[in-house]
mmCIF file of C-alpha atoms in Angstrom:
data_model
loop_
_atom_site.group_PDB
_atom_site.id
_atom_site.type_symbol
_atom_site.label_atom_id
_atom_site.label_comp_id
_atom_site.label_asym_id
_atom_site.label_seq_id
_atom_site.Cartn_x
_atom_site.Cartn_y
_atom_site.Cartn_z
ATOM 1 C CA UNK A 943 109.934 48.287 120.123
ATOM 2 C CA UNK A 944 110.086 50.791 117.240
ATOM 3 C CA UNK A 945 113.072 48.975 115.765
ATOM 4 C CA UNK A 946 111.177 45.691 115.818
ATOM 5 C CA UNK A 947 108.144 47.288 114.171
ATOM 6 C CA UNK A 948 110.254 48.783 111.401
ATOM 7 C CA UNK A 949 112.080 45.522 110.748
ATOM 8 C CA UNK A 950 108.963 43.367 110.620
ATOM 9 C CA UNK A 951 106.409 45.567 108.877
ATOM 10 C CA UNK A 952 107.845 48.808 107.471
ATOM 11 C CA UNK A 953 104.898 49.431 105.130
ATOM 12 C CA UNK A 954 102.390 49.161 107.966
ATOM 13 C CA UNK A 955 104.348 51.717 109.985
ATOM 14 C CA UNK A 956 104.612 54.089 106.997
ATOM 15 C CA UNK A 957 100.865 53.812 106.327
ATOM 16 C CA UNK A 958 100.073 54.662 109.928
ATOM 17 C CA UNK A 959 102.458 57.630 110.159
ATOM 18 C CA UNK A 960 101.865 59.137 106.697
ATOM 19 C CA UNK A 961 98.314 60.498 107.371
ATOM 20 C CA UNK A 962 99.452 62.119 110.614
ATOM 21 C CA UNK A 963 102.403 63.730 108.832
ATOM 22 C CA UNK A 964 100.179 64.982 106.000
ATOM 23 C CA UNK A 965 97.705 66.562 108.429
ATOM 24 C CA UNK A 966 100.530 68.215 110.350
ATOM 25 C CA UNK A 967 102.038 69.701 107.154
ATOM 26 C CA UNK A 968 98.672 70.974 105.897
ATOM 27 C CA UNK A 969 97.870 72.565 109.273
ATOM 28 C CA UNK A 970 101.201 74.404 109.218
ATOM 29 C CA UNK A 971 100.452 75.780 105.760
ATOM 30 C CA UNK A 972 96.937 76.877 106.686
ATOM 31 C CA UNK A 973 97.993 78.628 109.877
ATOM 32 C CA UNK A 974 100.795 80.565 108.125
ATOM 33 C CA UNK A 975 98.666 81.612 105.160
ATOM 34 C CA UNK A 976 98.982 85.245 104.188
ATOM 35 C CA UNK A 977 95.909 87.373 103.470
ATOM 36 C CA UNK A 978 96.004 90.257 101.043
ATOM 37 C CA UNK A 979 94.638 93.607 102.229
ATOM 38 C CA UNK A 980 93.957 96.282 99.597
ATOM 39 C CA UNK A 981 92.508 99.765 99.550
ATOM 40 C CA UNK A 982 92.976 103.432 98.788
ATOM 41 C CA UNK A 983 94.334 106.259 100.943
ATOM 42 C CA UNK A 984 92.941 109.768 100.463
ATOM 43 C CA UNK A 985 92.806 113.109 102.263
ATOM 44 C CA UNK A 986 89.741 114.826 103.758
ATOM 45 C CA UNK A 987 88.897 116.346 100.343
ATOM 46 C CA UNK A 988 88.860 112.901 98.699
ATOM 47 C CA UNK A 989 92.130 113.395 96.813
ATOM 48 C CA UNK A 990 94.370 110.312 96.669
ATOM 49 C CA UNK A 991 97.711 110.524 98.482
ATOM 50 C CA UNK A 992 100.692 108.824 96.808
ATOM 51 C CA UNK A 993 103.635 107.630 98.915
ATOM 52 C CA UNK A 994 101.785 106.895 102.179
ATOM 53 C CA UNK A 995 103.675 104.413 104.377
ATOM 54 C CA UNK A 996 101.678 101.377 105.465
ATOM 55 C CA UNK A 997 103.287 99.036 108.013
ATOM 56 C CA UNK A 998 101.958 96.012 109.869
ATOM 57 C CA UNK A 999 102.370 97.029 113.519
ATOM 58 C CA UNK A 1000 105.084 95.096 115.342
ATOM 59 C CA UNK A 1001 106.742 93.822 112.175
ATOM 60 C CA UNK A 1002 108.903 94.944 109.268
ATOM 61 C CA UNK A 1003 106.156 94.092 106.775
ATOM 62 C CA UNK A 1004 105.213 97.246 104.896
ATOM 63 C CA UNK A 1005 104.390 98.963 101.623
ATOM 64 C CA UNK A 1006 103.580 102.403 100.167
ATOM 65 C CA UNK A 1007 100.691 103.703 98.108
ATOM 66 C CA UNK A 1008 101.110 104.090 94.345
ATOM 67 C CA UNK A 1009 100.517 107.288 92.332
ATOM 68 C CA UNK A 1010 96.740 106.767 92.597
ATOM 69 C CA UNK A 1011 96.804 106.198 96.378
ATOM 70 C CA UNK A 1012 96.147 102.447 96.066
ATOM 71 C CA UNK A 1013 97.980 99.845 98.145
ATOM 72 C CA UNK A 1014 98.178 96.101 98.694
ATOM 73 C CA UNK A 1015 99.828 94.359 101.637
ATOM 74 C CA UNK A 1016 99.884 90.778 102.882
ATOM 75 C CA UNK A 1017 99.241 90.097 106.575
ATOM 76 C CA UNK A 1018 99.499 86.826 108.476
ATOM 77 C CA UNK A 1019 96.507 87.097 110.805
ATOM 78 C CA UNK A 1020 93.220 88.837 111.458
ATOM 79 C CA UNK A 1021 94.745 90.355 114.599
ATOM 80 C CA UNK A 1022 97.085 92.482 112.479
ATOM 81 C CA UNK A 1023 97.015 96.272 112.845
ATOM 82 C CA UNK A 1024 98.002 98.466 109.893
ATOM 83 C CA UNK A 1025 99.660 101.825 110.609
ATOM 84 C CA UNK A 1026 99.209 104.554 107.951
ATOM 85 C CA UNK A 1027 101.612 107.513 108.107
ATOM 86 C CA UNK A 1028 102.540 110.425 105.871
ATOM 87 C CA UNK A 1029 104.253 113.765 106.464
ATOM 88 C CA UNK A 1030 101.724 116.456 107.328
ATOM 89 C CA UNK A 1031 98.998 113.972 108.271
ATOM 90 C CA UNK A 1032 98.092 112.321 111.581
ATOM 91 C CA UNK A 1033 99.142 108.676 111.874
ATOM 92 C CA UNK A 1034 96.177 106.308 111.773
ATOM 93 C CA UNK A 1035 95.953 102.689 112.980
ATOM 94 C CA UNK A 1036 93.398 100.219 111.598
ATOM 95 C CA UNK A 1037 92.711 96.700 112.919
ATOM 96 C CA UNK A 1038 92.383 94.251 110.021
ATOM 97 C CA UNK A 1039 89.861 91.731 111.397
ATOM 98 C CA UNK A 1040 88.006 89.812 108.663
ATOM 99 C CA UNK A 1041 87.831 92.661 106.149
ATOM 100 C CA UNK A 1042 90.137 92.589 103.127
ATOM 101 C CA UNK A 1043 89.468 96.101 101.714
ATOM 102 C CA UNK A 1044 90.301 99.237 103.725
ATOM 103 C CA UNK A 1045 89.858 102.711 102.275
ATOM 104 C CA UNK A 1046 91.498 105.161 104.674
ATOM 105 C CA UNK A 1047 91.087 108.927 104.974
ATOM 106 C CA UNK A 1048 94.028 110.705 106.616
ATOM 107 C CA UNK A 1049 93.432 113.913 108.561
ATOM 108 C CA UNK A 1050 95.883 116.833 108.401
ATOM 109 C CA UNK A 1051 98.188 117.226 111.391
ATOM 110 C CA UNK A 1052 98.667 120.953 111.745
ATOM 111 C CA UNK A 1053 101.497 121.953 114.041
ATOM 112 C CA UNK A 1054 103.198 125.291 114.376
ATOM 113 C CA UNK A 1055 106.880 125.579 113.669
ATOM 114 C CA UNK A 1056 109.147 128.138 115.236
ATOM 115 C CA UNK A 1057 111.240 130.371 113.023
ATOM 116 C CA UNK A 1058 114.678 128.926 112.412
ATOM 117 C CA UNK A 1059 117.459 130.459 110.352
ATOM 118 C CA UNK A 1060 120.149 128.134 109.040
ATOM 119 C CA UNK A 1061 123.457 129.778 108.228
ATOM 120 C CA UNK A 1062 126.226 128.523 105.941
ATOM 121 C CA UNK A 1063 127.697 126.065 108.446
ATOM 122 C CA UNK A 1064 124.377 124.868 109.792
ATOM 123 C CA UNK A 1065 124.507 127.140 112.858
ATOM 124 C CA UNK A 1066 121.001 128.201 113.824
ATOM 125 C CA UNK A 1067 120.373 131.778 114.952
ATOM 126 C CA UNK A 1068 117.384 134.026 115.307
ATOM 127 C CA UNK A 1069 116.976 136.328 112.320
ATOM 128 C CA UNK A 1070 117.184 139.401 114.628
ATOM 129 C CA UNK A 1071 120.703 138.447 115.718
ATOM 130 C CA UNK A 1072 122.151 138.154 112.211
ATOM 131 C CA UNK A 1073 124.393 140.964 110.987
ATOM 132 C CA UNK A 1074 123.224 140.546 107.397
ATOM 133 C CA UNK A 1075 119.912 140.248 105.584
ATOM 134 C CA UNK A 1076 118.094 136.940 105.518
ATOM 135 C CA UNK A 1077 115.212 135.811 103.390
ATOM 136 C CA UNK A 1078 112.449 133.667 104.766
ATOM 137 C CA UNK A 1079 110.552 130.965 102.961
#
């Protein structure tokens, strides 16, 4: 049937298939369109934080903040969740939704560290057990 249609009236077949193909291609482009999310990351005192990692959750899509704490990242959907992380601060997750500008304030993550002494070969010992003086930082 298709072979007969193509042999008899190829232009008619092309005219009937071309609009469907065009709509299909445009729909694919619209559904895969990337949105740009921008903003600034700062601490609780309002100071910008350079070098904050921003990653789209569940993907390898990511960026870092510049020297002024500003960032820009492209996401594929409104369901995307951005994860903000930096050493010394609590990790924060933000759902994108319809908003394109997110200014984020990171809160300090205060944890206590135990005293560790690292010797020449990387062997850790308590400072009381060392037979020589040790400085602490």
